[in-house]
Every structure is written in C-alpha cells, then in structure tokens.
Amino acid sequence: MSLGFLRFVLSQALSPCPLRPVSLVASRLARSPSTLRPACSCHFSTDTEGGSTSVSDFQKETKKSDPRARVTFASVGRKIGQRHIQLLGEDGEELGTMHRADVIRLMDETGLRLVAINDDCDPPLYRLMKGKQIHEEQMKLRDTQKAKKGPVQSKELIFSSDISLHDLDTKLRQVVSWLEKNNHVRLTIRARTDGGTPLDKVLTQMVERISVPVGFVSKPSVVRGGRAAMCVLRLASAKELQKRAETSNKNLKHDSETPASLHNSNDFKQQ
C-alpha cells in the first residue's frame, strides 16, 4: 500500500464530515431544478392577433417605411445619402454626375435647394430648384392626389317648368348641398305647357338662382324633341372664379369710364 493512499484514508477518518457517496450527490443534483440560463438569447418575436412577427418581418416593414421612397416633393437639405448623384440645374439642364461635396458647394453659391427626382436609378437623380418652384410642384402633387381620391358621384333632380319659386328654392338648396360635397348634379326640367320661352333659357335662369358659384359639365340644352332641357353642374374651379372676377372688374371699369368718354365726345362735337 502506498504512502499517499494511507495519508488520504487517515485524513478522511479524522475529518468531521465524511465523504458522501457519489451516487447520493448525483441524485440530489438531479432533483434540484437548474437556475442556470443561457448567456445570450437571440430570439425576437411578438405575438399578435393575426400571427407572429419575426425579425425578418420587422426588417421588411423597415424597408417599406424607407424615407427614400418619397410620396412628397420637398428639399432634402444638405443631407445627401449617396456619394455621387446625377444633377439637374434650375432650368432642367443636365449638370452630369457630381460628388456630394461639390453639390453642397454649388447650393451655397447659388442659394438653390436640392430635390430628389428619382432615387431608383444609379446614381440617383436630383435637381436644384428655387423655393417657389418647389411650392408649385407641391401644389401640383396635391391636386393630383385629390384627383385620385375616387370617382365623382352624380346626383339627379327632375322638376317641371311651371314649378313655384318656393319649391324651386327648396330644390336648389338640395342642389347646393350636393355641390358642396363635390358631386355632379344633373338638372332636368320638363315642359308642362307649350310656353313661349325656350326650356334651355328657363333652365339657365333657374341655375342663376343657385347661391354658390357653379360650373357646367354640360351646358343647358334642349332634349327629347324640345319637351325637356338638361344640364350637369359642378362647383366652379379656382381658375373659373378668378376669370369671372377679372371679367367683372373689366366691366366695372368700362362702365365707370363710359360716361366720361361720352361727355368728352359731346364736347368735341360742340367745338
């Protein structure tokens, strides 16, 4: 028997806590729950009513909300994400491919702003513009988006030519409510008796009683062999209102100048 083994036996005999069998220790470890956790967990998911969203789905949503996918028309300032870009001048002339540092220097020298035209091409296309040009393009884009909202609804109203003024005003108030909702309104009048005034003129006089400025999709015209008249109304556009205002101002100016001109001509004849 070796000396080392004897020392081991004597130390165990003299120790207050004797050795426990290995099988007993192993059984206790098996019964005790492990509190250890993995060092790192890379799983990322959120449960929703429609299913689960993983990391790949989140990355897809991030790509969809990329600010470079522009839906507006505005200046990008001095933050140019690409190193080289294709540049157009203020009047649309091609300035070629330039480094972003040169573009910023050119913006400082001319006082112009940089607007993204096409981010899909390589290198992307930008243009130098004035603030007024950007505002005009924003208004055009807004008008285009309004035009894409959906089809215009059409309303129809039919009444006789001998309608009373009270009933006519009631119906025209209904027409105004439709027009204010950007609907088109078809007005049709039917002849009850063979009157002397043409039906298209009668319909025009009725339209003139409407309290809001209107425009015509189709002007009053006689239909059904002269037994009815029809027109389609809409709200007057801004250009039509401006043109009407200019026409009325010219008429007022002409009326104010006419008496003076006639007076001068009479004086000239007397001389």
Short mmCIF file of C-alpha atoms in Angstrom, two decimals:
data_model
loop_
_atom_site.label_atom_id
_atom_site.label_comp_id
_atom_site.label_asym_id
_atom_site.label_seq_id
_atom_site.Cartn_x
_atom_site.Cartn_y
_atom_site.Cartn_z
CA MET A 1 0.00 0.00 0.00
CA SER A 2 1.45 3.37 -0.98
CA LEU A 3 2.14 6.22 1.41
CA GLY A 4 -0.17 8.61 -0.42
CA PHE A 5 -3.17 6.32 -0.11
CA LEU A 6 -2.58 5.91 3.63
CA ARG A 7 -2.50 9.70 4.10
CA PHE A 8 -5.81 10.00 2.21
CA VAL A 9 -7.50 7.33 4.41
CA LEU A 10 -6.25 8.93 7.63
CA SER A 11 -7.42 12.41 6.55
CA GLN A 12 -10.91 11.17 5.79
CA ALA A 13 -11.12 9.26 9.08
CA LEU A 14 -10.12 12.32 11.08
CA SER A 15 -12.35 14.82 9.19
CA PRO A 16 -15.71 15.77 10.93
CA CYS A 17 -17.68 15.41 7.67
CA PRO A 18 -17.11 12.11 5.99
CA LEU A 19 -17.26 11.63 2.23
CA ARG A 20 -20.67 11.18 0.69
CA PRO A 21 -21.20 8.56 -1.91
CA VAL A 22 -21.05 9.91 -5.45
CA SER A 23 -24.41 8.36 -6.29
CA LEU A 24 -26.13 10.34 -3.48
CA VAL A 25 -24.67 13.65 -4.72
CA ALA A 26 -25.72 12.91 -8.28
CA SER A 27 -29.29 12.09 -7.23
CA ARG A 28 -29.64 15.37 -5.32
CA LEU A 29 -28.36 17.34 -8.29
CA ALA A 30 -30.92 15.61 -10.50
CA ARG A 31 -33.77 16.53 -8.11
CA SER A 32 -32.77 20.22 -7.72
CA PRO A 33 -34.00 22.47 -10.58
CA SER A 34 -31.34 24.22 -12.55
CA THR A 35 -31.32 28.03 -12.30
CA LEU A 36 -28.72 28.49 -15.00
CA ARG A 37 -29.77 30.49 -18.10
CA PRO A 38 -28.15 30.69 -21.47
CA ALA A 39 -25.66 33.51 -21.84
CA CYS A 40 -27.48 35.10 -24.77
CA SER A 41 -30.89 34.73 -26.35
CA CYS A 42 -31.27 35.88 -29.96
CA HIS A 43 -34.91 35.03 -30.38
CA PHE A 44 -37.19 38.05 -31.14
CA SER A 45 -40.87 37.67 -31.77
CA THR A 46 -44.12 39.38 -30.88
CA ASP A 47 -47.42 37.60 -30.94
CA THR A 48 -50.35 39.44 -32.48
CA GLU A 49 -53.90 38.52 -33.22
CA GLY A 50 -53.09 37.80 -36.81
CA GLY A 51 -49.98 35.73 -36.10
CA SER A 52 -46.37 36.22 -35.07
CA THR A 53 -43.89 38.79 -36.30
CA SER A 54 -40.31 37.64 -36.54
CA VAL A 55 -37.08 39.61 -37.03
CA SER A 56 -37.26 39.15 -40.81
CA ASP A 57 -40.80 40.58 -40.88
CA PHE A 58 -39.63 43.57 -38.86
CA GLN A 59 -36.82 44.18 -41.35
CA LYS A 60 -39.30 44.04 -44.21
CA GLU A 61 -41.52 46.64 -42.54
CA THR A 62 -38.47 48.84 -42.00
CA LYS A 63 -37.66 48.65 -45.70
CA LYS A 64 -41.22 49.57 -46.60
CA SER A 65 -41.01 52.72 -44.48
CA ASP A 66 -37.76 53.81 -46.09
CA PRO A 67 -37.84 57.63 -46.31
CA ARG A 68 -36.22 57.47 -49.73
CA ALA A 69 -39.49 56.06 -51.11
CA ARG A 70 -40.88 59.58 -51.40
CA VAL A 71 -44.54 60.46 -51.62
CA THR A 72 -43.95 64.20 -51.23
CA PHE A 73 -41.96 66.82 -53.09
CA ALA A 74 -39.55 68.66 -50.80
CA SER A 75 -35.96 69.74 -50.35
CA VAL A 76 -33.53 67.21 -48.87
CA GLY A 77 -31.39 69.97 -47.35
CA ARG A 78 -27.67 69.23 -47.06
CA LYS A 79 -28.07 65.57 -46.07
CA ILE A 80 -27.19 63.65 -49.24
CA GLY A 81 -27.04 59.93 -48.56
CA GLN A 82 -25.14 58.98 -51.71
CA ARG A 83 -21.57 59.93 -52.52
CA HIS A 84 -22.25 60.67 -56.21
CA ILE A 85 -25.53 61.89 -57.73
CA GLN A 86 -26.84 62.94 -61.13
CA LEU A 87 -27.68 66.62 -61.01
CA LEU A 88 -30.08 68.80 -62.98
CA GLY A 89 -29.92 72.57 -62.95
CA GLU A 90 -32.62 75.08 -62.11
CA ASP A 91 -33.98 75.05 -65.68
CA GLY A 92 -33.69 71.27 -66.03
CA GLU A 93 -30.33 71.23 -67.81
CA GLU A 94 -28.06 68.26 -67.13
CA LEU A 95 -25.02 69.03 -64.99
CA GLY A 96 -23.70 65.47 -65.01
CA THR A 97 -22.60 63.26 -62.13
CA MET A 98 -21.15 65.21 -59.20
CA HIS A 99 -19.72 64.44 -55.75
CA ARG A 100 -21.98 65.45 -52.87
CA ALA A 101 -19.36 67.89 -51.56
CA ASP A 102 -19.40 69.71 -54.91
CA VAL A 103 -23.20 69.72 -54.88
CA ILE A 104 -23.30 71.31 -51.42
CA ARG A 105 -20.78 73.91 -52.55
CA LEU A 106 -22.92 74.69 -55.60
CA MET A 107 -26.02 75.01 -53.39
CA ASP A 108 -24.22 77.54 -51.18
CA GLU A 109 -23.06 79.57 -54.17
CA THR A 110 -26.43 79.72 -55.97
CA GLY A 111 -28.81 79.71 -52.97
CA LEU A 112 -30.82 76.89 -54.54
CA ARG A 113 -32.31 73.83 -52.84
CA LEU A 114 -31.82 70.17 -53.68
CA VAL A 115 -34.83 67.98 -54.51
CA ALA A 116 -34.85 64.22 -55.16
CA ILE A 117 -36.36 63.39 -58.56
CA ASN A 118 -35.62 59.66 -58.90
CA ASP A 119 -33.99 57.54 -56.16
CA ASP A 120 -34.29 54.25 -58.07
CA CYS A 121 -31.64 54.98 -60.72
CA ASP A 122 -27.91 54.61 -60.12
CA PRO A 123 -26.65 57.18 -59.31
CA PRO A 124 -29.88 58.81 -58.11
CA LEU A 125 -31.25 61.87 -59.87
CA TYR A 126 -31.56 65.23 -58.08
CA ARG A 127 -32.41 68.76 -59.20
CA LEU A 128 -31.58 72.24 -57.97
CA MET A 129 -34.72 74.37 -57.57
CA LYS A 130 -35.93 77.62 -56.07
CA GLY A 131 -38.36 77.68 -53.16
CA LYS A 132 -41.11 78.98 -55.46
CA GLN A 133 -40.58 76.08 -57.87
CA ILE A 134 -40.81 73.58 -55.02
CA HIS A 135 -44.05 75.17 -53.81
CA GLU A 136 -45.58 74.97 -57.31
CA GLU A 137 -44.63 71.31 -57.63
CA GLN A 138 -46.14 70.60 -54.19
CA MET A 139 -49.42 72.19 -55.29
CA LYS A 140 -49.45 70.10 -58.49
CA LEU A 141 -48.83 66.93 -56.48
CA ARG A 142 -51.62 67.85 -54.06
CA ASP A 143 -54.06 68.40 -56.92
CA THR A 144 -53.07 65.07 -58.44
CA GLN A 145 -53.65 63.25 -55.15
CA LYS A 146 -57.05 64.90 -54.78
CA ALA A 147 -57.99 63.78 -58.28
CA LYS A 148 -57.11 60.17 -57.38
CA LYS A 149 -59.42 60.00 -54.36
CA GLY A 150 -62.16 58.24 -56.29
CA PRO A 151 -64.88 58.64 -58.89
CA VAL A 152 -67.16 61.65 -58.65
CA GLN A 153 -70.71 60.82 -57.63
CA SER A 154 -73.59 62.11 -59.73
CA LYS A 155 -76.96 63.26 -58.40
CA GLU A 156 -80.08 63.94 -60.44
CA LEU A 157 -83.05 66.24 -59.94
CA ILE A 158 -86.12 66.42 -62.21
CA PHE A 159 -88.88 69.01 -61.95
CA SER A 160 -91.44 70.74 -64.15
CA SER A 161 -91.03 74.10 -65.82
CA ASP A 162 -94.03 75.62 -64.00
CA ILE A 163 -92.65 74.89 -60.52
CA SER A 164 -93.35 77.57 -57.90
CA LEU A 165 -90.49 79.77 -56.65
CA HIS A 166 -90.79 78.38 -53.12
CA ASP A 167 -90.48 74.79 -54.30
CA LEU A 168 -87.69 75.78 -56.69
CA ASP A 169 -85.65 77.39 -53.92
CA THR A 170 -86.11 74.28 -51.78
CA LYS A 171 -84.80 72.05 -54.54
CA LEU A 172 -81.90 74.41 -55.27
CA ARG A 173 -80.84 74.24 -51.62
CA GLN A 174 -80.61 70.48 -52.06
CA VAL A 175 -78.50 71.08 -55.16
CA VAL A 176 -76.16 73.32 -53.16
CA SER A 177 -75.67 70.62 -50.52
CA TRP A 178 -74.73 68.12 -53.25
CA LEU A 179 -72.34 70.55 -54.93
CA GLU A 180 -70.58 71.34 -51.66
CA LYS A 181 -69.78 67.61 -51.37
CA ASN A 182 -68.08 67.81 -54.81
CA ASN A 183 -70.85 65.88 -56.53
CA HIS A 184 -72.04 66.49 -60.06
CA VAL A 185 -75.72 67.36 -60.32
CA ARG A 186 -77.89 66.67 -63.37
CA LEU A 187 -80.85 69.03 -63.62
CA THR A 188 -83.74 68.22 -65.93
CA ILE A 189 -86.90 70.29 -66.43
CA ARG A 190 -89.95 69.06 -68.27
CA ALA A 191 -92.43 71.26 -70.10
CA ARG A 192 -95.97 71.19 -68.72
CA THR A 193 -97.37 73.64 -71.24
CA ASP A 194 -96.18 74.99 -74.57
CA GLY A 195 -94.71 78.25 -73.31
CA GLY A 196 -93.00 80.94 -75.31
CA THR A 197 -89.59 80.88 -73.52
CA PRO A 198 -87.25 78.07 -74.66
CA LEU A 199 -86.62 75.49 -71.99
CA ASP A 200 -82.83 75.88 -72.09
CA LYS A 201 -83.20 79.58 -71.21
CA VAL A 202 -85.64 78.73 -68.42
CA LEU A 203 -83.12 76.24 -67.03
CA THR A 204 -80.34 78.85 -67.26
CA GLN A 205 -82.44 81.28 -65.23
CA MET A 206 -83.01 78.61 -62.60
CA VAL A 207 -79.29 77.87 -62.37
CA GLU A 208 -78.58 81.57 -61.81
CA ARG A 209 -80.62 81.37 -58.60
CA ILE A 210 -78.14 78.90 -57.04
CA SER A 211 -76.34 80.55 -54.12
CA VAL A 212 -72.87 79.08 -54.83
CA PRO A 213 -70.68 79.63 -57.92
CA VAL A 214 -71.14 76.73 -60.32
CA GLY A 215 -69.56 75.48 -63.49
CA PHE A 216 -71.00 73.34 -66.25
CA VAL A 217 -70.01 69.81 -67.12
CA SER A 218 -72.63 70.17 -69.86
CA LYS A 219 -74.44 73.45 -70.51
CA PRO A 220 -78.25 73.72 -70.68
CA SER A 221 -79.58 72.17 -73.88
CA VAL A 222 -82.95 71.08 -75.23
CA VAL A 223 -83.55 67.31 -75.28
CA ARG A 224 -86.40 64.89 -76.02
CA GLY A 225 -87.55 66.79 -79.05
CA GLY A 226 -87.95 70.07 -77.20
CA ARG A 227 -90.06 68.60 -74.39
CA ALA A 228 -87.26 68.91 -71.80
CA ALA A 229 -83.96 70.64 -71.07
CA MET A 230 -80.95 69.24 -69.24
CA CYS A 231 -77.59 70.37 -67.82
CA VAL A 232 -74.91 68.96 -65.48
CA LEU A 233 -73.47 71.22 -62.78
CA ARG A 234 -70.35 71.18 -60.62
CA LEU A 235 -68.63 73.60 -58.31
CA ALA A 236 -66.70 76.34 -60.08
CA SER A 237 -62.94 75.85 -60.07
CA ALA A 238 -60.45 78.40 -58.76
CA LYS A 239 -59.46 79.38 -62.30
CA GLU A 240 -63.09 79.98 -63.25
CA LEU A 241 -63.62 82.15 -60.18
CA GLN A 242 -60.51 84.17 -60.96
CA LYS A 243 -61.58 84.63 -64.58
CA ARG A 244 -65.05 85.75 -63.52
CA ALA A 245 -63.56 88.25 -61.08
CA GLU A 246 -61.32 89.69 -63.79
CA THR A 247 -64.25 89.94 -66.18
CA SER A 248 -66.42 91.72 -63.62
CA ASN A 249 -63.61 94.17 -62.82
CA LYS A 250 -63.22 94.97 -66.51
CA ASN A 251 -66.94 95.56 -66.85
CA LEU A 252 -66.97 97.84 -63.81
CA LYS A 253 -64.01 99.76 -65.16
CA HIS A 254 -65.65 100.08 -68.56
CA ASP A 255 -68.91 101.28 -67.03
CA SER A 256 -67.10 103.89 -64.94
CA GLU A 257 -65.15 105.19 -67.96
CA THR A 258 -68.06 105.23 -70.42
CA PRO A 259 -69.85 108.39 -69.16
CA ALA A 260 -66.61 110.38 -69.18
CA SER A 261 -65.79 109.27 -72.71
CA LEU A 262 -69.28 110.12 -73.94
CA HIS A 263 -69.02 113.51 -72.27
CA ASN A 264 -65.70 114.21 -73.95
CA SER A 265 -67.06 113.17 -77.33
CA ASN A 266 -70.03 115.51 -76.94
CA ASP A 267 -67.74 118.37 -76.04
CA PHE A 268 -65.66 117.61 -79.10
CA LYS A 269 -68.74 117.70 -81.33
CA GLN A 270 -69.85 121.04 -79.87
CA GLN A 271 -66.45 122.55 -80.70
#
